[in-house]
GROMACS .gro file of C-alpha atoms in nm:
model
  379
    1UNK     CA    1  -5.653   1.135 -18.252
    2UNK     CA    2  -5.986   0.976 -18.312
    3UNK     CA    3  -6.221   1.048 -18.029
    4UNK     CA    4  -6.282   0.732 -17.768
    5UNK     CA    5  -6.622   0.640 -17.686
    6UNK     CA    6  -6.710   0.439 -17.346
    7UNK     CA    7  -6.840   0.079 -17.357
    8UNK     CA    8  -7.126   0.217 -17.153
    9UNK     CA    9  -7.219   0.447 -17.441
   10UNK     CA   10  -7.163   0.203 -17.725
   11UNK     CA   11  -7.421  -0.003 -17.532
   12UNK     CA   12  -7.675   0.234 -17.485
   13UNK     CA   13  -7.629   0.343 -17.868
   14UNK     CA   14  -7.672  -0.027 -17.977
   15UNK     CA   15  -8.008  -0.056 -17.774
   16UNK     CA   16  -8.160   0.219 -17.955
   17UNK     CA   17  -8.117   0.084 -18.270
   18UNK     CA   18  -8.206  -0.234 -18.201
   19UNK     CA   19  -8.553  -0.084 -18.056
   20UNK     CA   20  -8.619   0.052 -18.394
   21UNK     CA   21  -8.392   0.409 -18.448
   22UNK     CA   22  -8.256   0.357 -18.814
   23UNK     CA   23  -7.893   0.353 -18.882
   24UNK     CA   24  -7.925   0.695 -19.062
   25UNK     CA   25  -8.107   0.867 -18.813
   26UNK     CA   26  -7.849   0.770 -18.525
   27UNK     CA   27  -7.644   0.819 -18.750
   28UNK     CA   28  -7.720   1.210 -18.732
   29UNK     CA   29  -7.828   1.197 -18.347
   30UNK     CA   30  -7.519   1.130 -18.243
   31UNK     CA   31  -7.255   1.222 -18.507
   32UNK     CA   32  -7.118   0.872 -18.549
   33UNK     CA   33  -7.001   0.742 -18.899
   34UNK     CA   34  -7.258   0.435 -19.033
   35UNK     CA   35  -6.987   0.213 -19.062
   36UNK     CA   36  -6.843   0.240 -18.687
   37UNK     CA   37  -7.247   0.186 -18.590
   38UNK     CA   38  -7.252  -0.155 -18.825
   39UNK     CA   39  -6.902  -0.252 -18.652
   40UNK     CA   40  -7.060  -0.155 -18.317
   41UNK     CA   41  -7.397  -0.372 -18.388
   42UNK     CA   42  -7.203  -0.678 -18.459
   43UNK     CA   43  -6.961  -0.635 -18.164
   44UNK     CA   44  -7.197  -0.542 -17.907
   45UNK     CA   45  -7.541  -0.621 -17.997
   46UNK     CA   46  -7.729  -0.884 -17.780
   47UNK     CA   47  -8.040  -1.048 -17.871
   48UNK     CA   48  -8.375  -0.921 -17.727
   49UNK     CA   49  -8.386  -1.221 -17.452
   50UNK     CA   50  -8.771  -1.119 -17.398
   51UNK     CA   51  -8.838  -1.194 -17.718
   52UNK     CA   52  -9.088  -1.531 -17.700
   53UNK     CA   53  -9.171  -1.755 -18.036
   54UNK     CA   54  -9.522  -1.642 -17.990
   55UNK     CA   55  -9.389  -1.265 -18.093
   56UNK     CA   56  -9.195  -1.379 -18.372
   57UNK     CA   57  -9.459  -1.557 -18.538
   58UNK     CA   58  -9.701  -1.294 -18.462
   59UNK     CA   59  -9.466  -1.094 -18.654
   60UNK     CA   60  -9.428  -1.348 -18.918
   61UNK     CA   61  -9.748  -1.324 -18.971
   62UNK     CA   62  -9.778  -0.960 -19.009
   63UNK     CA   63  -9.467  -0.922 -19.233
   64UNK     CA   64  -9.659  -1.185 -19.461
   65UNK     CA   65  -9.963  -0.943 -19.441
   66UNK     CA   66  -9.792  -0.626 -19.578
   67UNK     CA   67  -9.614  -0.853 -19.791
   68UNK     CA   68  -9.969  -0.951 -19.973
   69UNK     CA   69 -10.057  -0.601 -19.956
   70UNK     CA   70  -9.799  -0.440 -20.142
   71UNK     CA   71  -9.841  -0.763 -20.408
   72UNK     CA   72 -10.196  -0.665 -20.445
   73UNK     CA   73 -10.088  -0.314 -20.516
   74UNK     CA   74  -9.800  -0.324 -20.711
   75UNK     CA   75 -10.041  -0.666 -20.967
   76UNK     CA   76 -10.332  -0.358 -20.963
   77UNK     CA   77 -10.088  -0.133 -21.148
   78UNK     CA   78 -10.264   0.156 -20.983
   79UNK     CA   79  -9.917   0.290 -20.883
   80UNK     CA   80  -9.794   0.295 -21.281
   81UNK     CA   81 -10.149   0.484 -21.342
   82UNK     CA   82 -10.012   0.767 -21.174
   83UNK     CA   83  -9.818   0.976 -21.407
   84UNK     CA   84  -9.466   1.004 -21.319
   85UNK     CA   85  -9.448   1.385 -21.300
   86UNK     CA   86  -9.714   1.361 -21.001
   87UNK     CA   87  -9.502   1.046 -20.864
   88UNK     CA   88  -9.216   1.272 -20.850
   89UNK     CA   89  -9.370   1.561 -20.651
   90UNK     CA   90  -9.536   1.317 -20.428
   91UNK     CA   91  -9.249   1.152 -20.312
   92UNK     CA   92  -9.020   1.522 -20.281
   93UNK     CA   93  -9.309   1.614 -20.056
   94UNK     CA   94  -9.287   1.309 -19.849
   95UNK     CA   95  -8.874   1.281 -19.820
   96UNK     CA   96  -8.917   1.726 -19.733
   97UNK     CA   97  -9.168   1.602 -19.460
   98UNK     CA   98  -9.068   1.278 -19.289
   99UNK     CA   99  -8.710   1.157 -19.208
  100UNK     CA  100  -8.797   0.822 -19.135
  101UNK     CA  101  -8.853   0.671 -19.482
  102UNK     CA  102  -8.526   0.661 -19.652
  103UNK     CA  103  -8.487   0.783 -20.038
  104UNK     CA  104  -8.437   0.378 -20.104
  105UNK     CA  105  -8.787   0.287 -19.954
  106UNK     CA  106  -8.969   0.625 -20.112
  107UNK     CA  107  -8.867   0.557 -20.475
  108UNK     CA  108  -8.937   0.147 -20.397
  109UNK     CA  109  -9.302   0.234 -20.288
  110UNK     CA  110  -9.388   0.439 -20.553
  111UNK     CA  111  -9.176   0.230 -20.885
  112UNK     CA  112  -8.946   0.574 -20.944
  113UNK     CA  113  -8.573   0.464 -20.971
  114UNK     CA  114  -8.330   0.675 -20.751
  115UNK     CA  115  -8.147   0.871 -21.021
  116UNK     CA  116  -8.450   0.982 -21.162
  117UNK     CA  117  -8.596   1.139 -20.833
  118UNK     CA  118  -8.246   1.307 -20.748
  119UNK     CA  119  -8.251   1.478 -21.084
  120UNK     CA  120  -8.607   1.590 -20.978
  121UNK     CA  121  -8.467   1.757 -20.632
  122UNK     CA  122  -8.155   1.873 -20.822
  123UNK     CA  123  -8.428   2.053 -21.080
  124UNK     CA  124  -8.677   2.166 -20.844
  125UNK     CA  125  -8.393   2.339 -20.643
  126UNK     CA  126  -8.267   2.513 -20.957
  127UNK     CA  127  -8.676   2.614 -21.013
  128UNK     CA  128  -8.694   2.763 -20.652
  129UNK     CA  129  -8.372   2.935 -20.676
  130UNK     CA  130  -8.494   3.105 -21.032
  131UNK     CA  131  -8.833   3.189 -20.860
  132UNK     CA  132  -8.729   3.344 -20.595
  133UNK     CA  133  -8.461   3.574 -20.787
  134UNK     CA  134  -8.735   3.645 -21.000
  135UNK     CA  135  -9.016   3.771 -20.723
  136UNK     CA  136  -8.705   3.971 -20.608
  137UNK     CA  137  -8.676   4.135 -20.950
  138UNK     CA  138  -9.088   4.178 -20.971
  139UNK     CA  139  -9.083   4.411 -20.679
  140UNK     CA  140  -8.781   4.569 -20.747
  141UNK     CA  141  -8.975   4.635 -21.103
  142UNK     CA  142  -9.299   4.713 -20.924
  143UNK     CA  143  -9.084   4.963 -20.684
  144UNK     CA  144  -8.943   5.188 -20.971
  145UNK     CA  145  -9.225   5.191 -21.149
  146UNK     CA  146  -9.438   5.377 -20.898
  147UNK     CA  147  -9.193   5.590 -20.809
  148UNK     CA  148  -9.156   5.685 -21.094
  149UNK     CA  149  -9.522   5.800 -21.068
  150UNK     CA  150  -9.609   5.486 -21.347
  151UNK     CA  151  -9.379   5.721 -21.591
  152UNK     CA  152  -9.098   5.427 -21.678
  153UNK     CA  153  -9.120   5.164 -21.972
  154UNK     CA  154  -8.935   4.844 -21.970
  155UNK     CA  155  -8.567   5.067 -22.093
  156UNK     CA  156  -8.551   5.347 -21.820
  157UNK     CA  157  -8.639   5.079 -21.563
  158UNK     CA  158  -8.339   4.881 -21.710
  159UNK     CA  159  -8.141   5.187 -21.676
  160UNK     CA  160  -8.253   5.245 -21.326
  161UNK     CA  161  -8.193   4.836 -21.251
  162UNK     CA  162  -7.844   4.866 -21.394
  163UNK     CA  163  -7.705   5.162 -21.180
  164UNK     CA  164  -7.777   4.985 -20.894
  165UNK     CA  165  -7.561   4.721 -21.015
  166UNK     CA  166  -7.824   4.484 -21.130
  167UNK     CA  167  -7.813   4.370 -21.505
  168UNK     CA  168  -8.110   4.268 -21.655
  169UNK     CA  169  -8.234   4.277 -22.044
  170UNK     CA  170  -8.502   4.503 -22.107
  171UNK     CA  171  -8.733   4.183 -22.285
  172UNK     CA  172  -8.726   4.019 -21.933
  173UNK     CA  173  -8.853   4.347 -21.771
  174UNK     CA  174  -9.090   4.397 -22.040
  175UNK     CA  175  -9.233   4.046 -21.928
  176UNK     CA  176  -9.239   4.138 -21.593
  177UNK     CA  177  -9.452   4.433 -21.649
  178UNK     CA  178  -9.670   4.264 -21.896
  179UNK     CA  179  -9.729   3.999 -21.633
  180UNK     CA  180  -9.755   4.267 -21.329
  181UNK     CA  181  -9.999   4.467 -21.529
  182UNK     CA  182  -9.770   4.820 -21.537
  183UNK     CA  183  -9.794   5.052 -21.848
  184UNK     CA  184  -9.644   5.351 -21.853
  185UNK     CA  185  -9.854   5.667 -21.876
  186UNK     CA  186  -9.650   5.773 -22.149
  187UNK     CA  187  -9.798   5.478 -22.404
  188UNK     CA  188 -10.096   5.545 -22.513
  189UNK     CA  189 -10.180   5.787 -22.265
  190UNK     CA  190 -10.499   6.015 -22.447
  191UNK     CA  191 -10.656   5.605 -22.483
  192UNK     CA  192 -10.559   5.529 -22.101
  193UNK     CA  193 -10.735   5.857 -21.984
  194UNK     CA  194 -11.037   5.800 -22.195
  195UNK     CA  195 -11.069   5.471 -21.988
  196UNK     CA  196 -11.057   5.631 -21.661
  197UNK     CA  197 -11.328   5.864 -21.769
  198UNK     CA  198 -11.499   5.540 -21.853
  199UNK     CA  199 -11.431   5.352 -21.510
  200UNK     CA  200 -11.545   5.639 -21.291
  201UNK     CA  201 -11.960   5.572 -21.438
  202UNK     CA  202 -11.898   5.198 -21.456
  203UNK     CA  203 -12.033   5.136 -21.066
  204UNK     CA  204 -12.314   4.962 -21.141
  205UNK     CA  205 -12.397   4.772 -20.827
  206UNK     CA  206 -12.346   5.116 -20.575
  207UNK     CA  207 -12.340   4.899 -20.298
  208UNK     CA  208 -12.640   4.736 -20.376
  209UNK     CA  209 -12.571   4.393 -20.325
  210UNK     CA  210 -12.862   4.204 -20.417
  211UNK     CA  211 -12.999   3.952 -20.707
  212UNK     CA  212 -13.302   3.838 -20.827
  213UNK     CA  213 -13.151   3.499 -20.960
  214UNK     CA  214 -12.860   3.298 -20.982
  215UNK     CA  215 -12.559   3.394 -21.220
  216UNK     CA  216 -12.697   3.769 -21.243
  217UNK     CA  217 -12.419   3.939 -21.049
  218UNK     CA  218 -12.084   3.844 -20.990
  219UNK     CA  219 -11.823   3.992 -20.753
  220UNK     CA  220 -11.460   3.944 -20.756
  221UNK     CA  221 -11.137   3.996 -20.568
  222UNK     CA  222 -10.790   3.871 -20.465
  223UNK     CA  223 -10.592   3.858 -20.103
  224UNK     CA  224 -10.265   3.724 -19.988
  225UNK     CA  225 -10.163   3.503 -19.711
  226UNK     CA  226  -9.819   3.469 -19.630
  227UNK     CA  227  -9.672   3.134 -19.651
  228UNK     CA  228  -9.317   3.123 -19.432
  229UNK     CA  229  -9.126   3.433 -19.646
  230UNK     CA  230  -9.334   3.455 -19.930
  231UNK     CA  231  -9.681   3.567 -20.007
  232UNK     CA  232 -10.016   3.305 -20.163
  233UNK     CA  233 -10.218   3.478 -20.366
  234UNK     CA  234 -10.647   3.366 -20.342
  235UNK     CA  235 -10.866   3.492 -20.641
  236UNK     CA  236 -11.256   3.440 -20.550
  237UNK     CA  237 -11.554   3.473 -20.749
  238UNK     CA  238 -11.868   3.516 -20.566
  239UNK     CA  239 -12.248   3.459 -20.709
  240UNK     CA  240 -12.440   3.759 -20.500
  241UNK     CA  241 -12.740   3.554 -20.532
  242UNK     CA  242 -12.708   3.280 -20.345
  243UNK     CA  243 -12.343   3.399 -20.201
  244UNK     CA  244 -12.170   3.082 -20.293
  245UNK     CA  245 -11.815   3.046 -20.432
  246UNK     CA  246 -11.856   2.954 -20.834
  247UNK     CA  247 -11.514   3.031 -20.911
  248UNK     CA  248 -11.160   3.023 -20.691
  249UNK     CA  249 -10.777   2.956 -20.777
  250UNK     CA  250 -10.460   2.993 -20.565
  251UNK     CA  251 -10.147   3.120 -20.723
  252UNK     CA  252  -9.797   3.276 -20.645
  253UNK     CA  253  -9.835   3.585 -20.857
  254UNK     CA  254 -10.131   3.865 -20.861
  255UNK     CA  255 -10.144   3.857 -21.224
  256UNK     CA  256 -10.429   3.913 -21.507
  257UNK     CA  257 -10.384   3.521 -21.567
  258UNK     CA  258 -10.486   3.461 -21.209
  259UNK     CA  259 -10.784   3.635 -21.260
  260UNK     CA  260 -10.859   3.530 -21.610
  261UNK     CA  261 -10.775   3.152 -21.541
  262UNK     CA  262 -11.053   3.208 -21.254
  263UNK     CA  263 -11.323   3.330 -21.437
  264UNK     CA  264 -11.298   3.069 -21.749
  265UNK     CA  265 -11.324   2.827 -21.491
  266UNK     CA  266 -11.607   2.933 -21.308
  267UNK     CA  267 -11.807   3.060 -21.675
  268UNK     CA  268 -11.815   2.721 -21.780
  269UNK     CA  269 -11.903   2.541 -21.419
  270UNK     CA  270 -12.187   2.800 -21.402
  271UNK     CA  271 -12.291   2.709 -21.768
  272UNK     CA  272 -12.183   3.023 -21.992
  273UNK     CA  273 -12.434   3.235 -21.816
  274UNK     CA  274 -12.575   3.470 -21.994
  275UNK     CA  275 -12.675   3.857 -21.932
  276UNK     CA  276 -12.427   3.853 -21.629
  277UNK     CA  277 -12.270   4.118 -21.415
  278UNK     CA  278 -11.927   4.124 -21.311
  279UNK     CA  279 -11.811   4.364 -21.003
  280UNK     CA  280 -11.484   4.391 -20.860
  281UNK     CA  281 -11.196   4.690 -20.764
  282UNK     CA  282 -11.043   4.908 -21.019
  283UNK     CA  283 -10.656   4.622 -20.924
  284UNK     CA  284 -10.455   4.626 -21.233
  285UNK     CA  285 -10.600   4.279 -21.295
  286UNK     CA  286 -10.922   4.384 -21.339
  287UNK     CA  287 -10.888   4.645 -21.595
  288UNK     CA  288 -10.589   4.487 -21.788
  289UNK     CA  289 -10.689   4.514 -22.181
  290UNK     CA  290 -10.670   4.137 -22.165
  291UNK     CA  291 -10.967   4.069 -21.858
  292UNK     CA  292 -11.174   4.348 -22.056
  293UNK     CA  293 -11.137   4.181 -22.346
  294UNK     CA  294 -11.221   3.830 -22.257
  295UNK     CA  295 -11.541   3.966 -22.072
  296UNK     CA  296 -11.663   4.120 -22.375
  297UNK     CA  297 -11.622   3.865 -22.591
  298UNK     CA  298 -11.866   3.655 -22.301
  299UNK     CA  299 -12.085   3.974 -22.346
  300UNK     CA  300 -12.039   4.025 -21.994
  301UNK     CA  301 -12.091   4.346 -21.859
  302UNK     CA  302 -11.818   4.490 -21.611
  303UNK     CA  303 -11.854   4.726 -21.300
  304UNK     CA  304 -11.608   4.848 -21.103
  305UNK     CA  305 -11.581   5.008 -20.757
  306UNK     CA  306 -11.561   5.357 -20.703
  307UNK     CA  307 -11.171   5.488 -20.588
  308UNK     CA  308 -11.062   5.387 -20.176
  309UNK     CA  309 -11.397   5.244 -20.140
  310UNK     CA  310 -11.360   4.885 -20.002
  311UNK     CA  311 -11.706   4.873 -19.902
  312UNK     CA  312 -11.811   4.900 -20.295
  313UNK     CA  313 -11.720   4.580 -20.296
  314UNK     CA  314 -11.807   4.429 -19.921
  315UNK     CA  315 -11.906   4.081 -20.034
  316UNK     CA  316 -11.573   4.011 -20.134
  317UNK     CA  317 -11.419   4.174 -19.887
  318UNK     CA  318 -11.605   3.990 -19.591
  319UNK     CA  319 -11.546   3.678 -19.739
  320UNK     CA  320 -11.181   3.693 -19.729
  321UNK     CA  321 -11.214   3.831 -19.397
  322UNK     CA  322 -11.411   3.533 -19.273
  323UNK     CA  323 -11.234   3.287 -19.446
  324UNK     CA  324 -10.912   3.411 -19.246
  325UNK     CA  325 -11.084   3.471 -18.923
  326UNK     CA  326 -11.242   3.076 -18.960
  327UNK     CA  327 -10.966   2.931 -19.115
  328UNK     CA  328 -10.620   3.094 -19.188
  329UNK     CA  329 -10.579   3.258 -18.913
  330UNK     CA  330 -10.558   2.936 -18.687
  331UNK     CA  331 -10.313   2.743 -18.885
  332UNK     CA  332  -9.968   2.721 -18.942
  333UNK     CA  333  -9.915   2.654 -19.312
  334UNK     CA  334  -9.618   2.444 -19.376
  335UNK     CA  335  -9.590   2.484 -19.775
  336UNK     CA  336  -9.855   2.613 -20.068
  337UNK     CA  337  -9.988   2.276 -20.106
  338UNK     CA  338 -10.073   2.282 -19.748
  339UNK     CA  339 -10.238   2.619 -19.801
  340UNK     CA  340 -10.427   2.486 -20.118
  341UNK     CA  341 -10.581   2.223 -19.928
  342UNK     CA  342 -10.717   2.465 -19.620
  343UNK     CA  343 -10.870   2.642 -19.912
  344UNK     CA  344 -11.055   2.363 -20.118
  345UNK     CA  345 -11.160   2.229 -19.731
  346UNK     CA  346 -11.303   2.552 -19.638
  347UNK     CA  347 -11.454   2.678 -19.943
  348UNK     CA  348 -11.634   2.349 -19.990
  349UNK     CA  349 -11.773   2.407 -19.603
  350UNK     CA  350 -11.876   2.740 -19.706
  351UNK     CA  351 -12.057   2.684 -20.012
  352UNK     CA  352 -12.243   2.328 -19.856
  353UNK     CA  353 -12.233   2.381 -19.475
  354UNK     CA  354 -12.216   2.691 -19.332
  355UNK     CA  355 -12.547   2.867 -19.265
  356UNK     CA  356 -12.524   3.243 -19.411
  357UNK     CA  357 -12.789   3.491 -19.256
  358UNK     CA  358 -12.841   3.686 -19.565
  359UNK     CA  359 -12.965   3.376 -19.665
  360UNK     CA  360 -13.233   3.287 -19.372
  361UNK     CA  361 -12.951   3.075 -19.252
  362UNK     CA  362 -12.915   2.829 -19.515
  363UNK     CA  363 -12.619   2.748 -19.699
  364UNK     CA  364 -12.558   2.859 -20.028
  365UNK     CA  365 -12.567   2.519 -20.177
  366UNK     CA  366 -12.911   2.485 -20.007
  367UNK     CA  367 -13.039   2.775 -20.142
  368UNK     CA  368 -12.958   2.714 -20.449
  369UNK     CA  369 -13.169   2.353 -20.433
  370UNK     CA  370 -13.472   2.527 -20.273
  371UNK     CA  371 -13.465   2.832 -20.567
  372UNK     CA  372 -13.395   2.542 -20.832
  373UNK     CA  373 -13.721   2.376 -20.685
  374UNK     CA  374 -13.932   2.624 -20.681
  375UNK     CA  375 -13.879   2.778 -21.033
  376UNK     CA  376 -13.902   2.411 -21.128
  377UNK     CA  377 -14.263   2.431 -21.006
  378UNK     CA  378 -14.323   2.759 -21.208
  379UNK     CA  379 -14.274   2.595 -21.464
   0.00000   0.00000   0.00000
């Protein structure tokens, strides 16, 4: 029997949607079908009698307003500039974030017809379901791995993978570890202990963390910050000289590209400096054949801290510490793009802003100005 619903309550539904609730959303609030709210508008809804011809042409006027507005807008054709790709992930953002604007008016404001922006969602939930089986997958990876004391390749992991009833092809592993940084002892191991040899005289800052001009040492590292259920990955790139942030990227995986994509970045801002050092920990990243690689081909000179000592590389470590202390720590980060905007916000405070007292309380940007000055005068 359909459930019977008072006059009383009809009424008092009927008011709140005339005062502004949408259909949809009352819709939701109080478990009523649309089409029994329409047939409830017409039967019971009452003019506002309050409402004077002074307010409606007050809002005449303003309709007309917005009206012009959005004609200016849409004859600018700074909408259609936007690429459609970025249209699409603006508007998803918007419909995750605020109920109030229906998927009709989203796609409207922004020229993106509706079946194209529910193939978008439909997409971007098949993406975030593939992602997250494959972080799963990554640690599972990462897990055998090291307990296998770094012995496994990419088919004994498989093997492992597959008697817990998980079946995976050993090519996708083999990705996993290429991107995770993870080669087995076993491959090339007389090459891999002639590097570690190597690493263990390649401190070449022992904790002295000075410079006697811009772009002469480097220091680099990477921390997490969880996000919800997952973890955000922050690569930083510090100039020692003048402490400022040349170089920083945000990512969902640790990887060499994170660092790699970090460091091209912040080489060319800095303009290809040359005769520079480059510190950081002994993380896979770091001393991944491909990082090495690309630094010597920059003829950039690596060092390394020594084994379980952090404060080899305290720059970078205090940075991330105050960054979290001044920043993360007091937010509540709704998605990555959230997170990626604390970070630009802050680091651009840091490097312009915020005095640093290694630096006779100056910012860094300052005191790179004042050192640009005064070898200008040398000159």
């Amino acid at each position: 029997m359909p459930k019977q619903y008072s006059l009383e309550f009809k009424s008092q539904v009927v008011l709140v949607v005339q005062r502004g609730l949408p259909i949809e959303q009352a819709s939701r609030r109080y478990k009523i079908a649309q089409s029994m709210l329409y047939r409830w508008m017409k039967e019971y809804g009452q003019p506002d009698t309050d409402f004077s011809i002074a307010d409606y042409t007050t809002l005449q006027r303003k309709n007309q307003r917005l009206e012009h507005i959005l004609q200016i807008i849409r004859l600018s054709d700074i909408v259609e500039e936007v690429p459609q790709q970025k249209r699409l992930a603006i508007l998803a953002q918007l419909h995750e974030q605020f109920e109030h604007y229906s998927i009709h008016e989203l796609c409207e404001a922004l020229n993106i017809s509706r079946g194209t922006f529910y193939n978008h969602i439909f997409r971007k939930t098949d993406r975030t379901k593939y992602i997250e089986e494959q972080q799963a997958l990554m640690l599972q990876v990462q897990q055998i791995f090291d307990d296998s004391k770094q012995r496994y390749g990419a088919e004994k992991i498989r093997i492992v993978l597959a008697e817990n009833g998980i079946r995976v092809g050993k090519e996708r592993i083999r990705k996993i570890m290429n991107e995770l940084g993870l080669v087995s002892i076993r491959e090339n191991a007389k090459s891999n202990y002639k590097k570690r040899q190597q690493y263990q005289k390649r401190n070449l800052l022992n904790q002295e963390f000075k410079a006697k001009q811009q772009n002469e040492i480097w220091v680099s590292d990477i921390t997490y910050f969880k996000i919800k259920d997952y973890a955000i990955y922050l690569c930083v790139i510090i100039d020692l000289f003048s402490r400022r942030v040349v170089g920083y990227r945000v990512s969902k995986k640790s990887s060499t590209h994170l660092v790699t994509a970090t460091f091209k970045k912040a080489f060319e801002d800095r303009g290809q400096p040359a005769d520079l050092t480059f510190h950081s920990d002994r993380g896979g990243q770091y001393i991944s054949d491909t990082f090495m690689s690309l630094l010597r081909f920059y003829g950039v000179r690596q060092s390394f801290s020594n084994s379980g000592r952090p404060y080899d590389n305290a720059v970078a470590e205090t940075f991330f510490s105050t960054f979290k202390k001044e920043e993360a720590y007091r937010r509540d980060y709704s998605s990555e793009a959230d997170f990626r905007k604390s970070v630009d916000e802050y680091i651009r405070f840091y490097n312009e802003v915020r005095p640093h007292q290694t630096l006779a309380y100056k910012s860094p940007a300052r005191f790179e100005e004042l050192y640009g000055k005064e070898k200008a005068q040398d000159i």
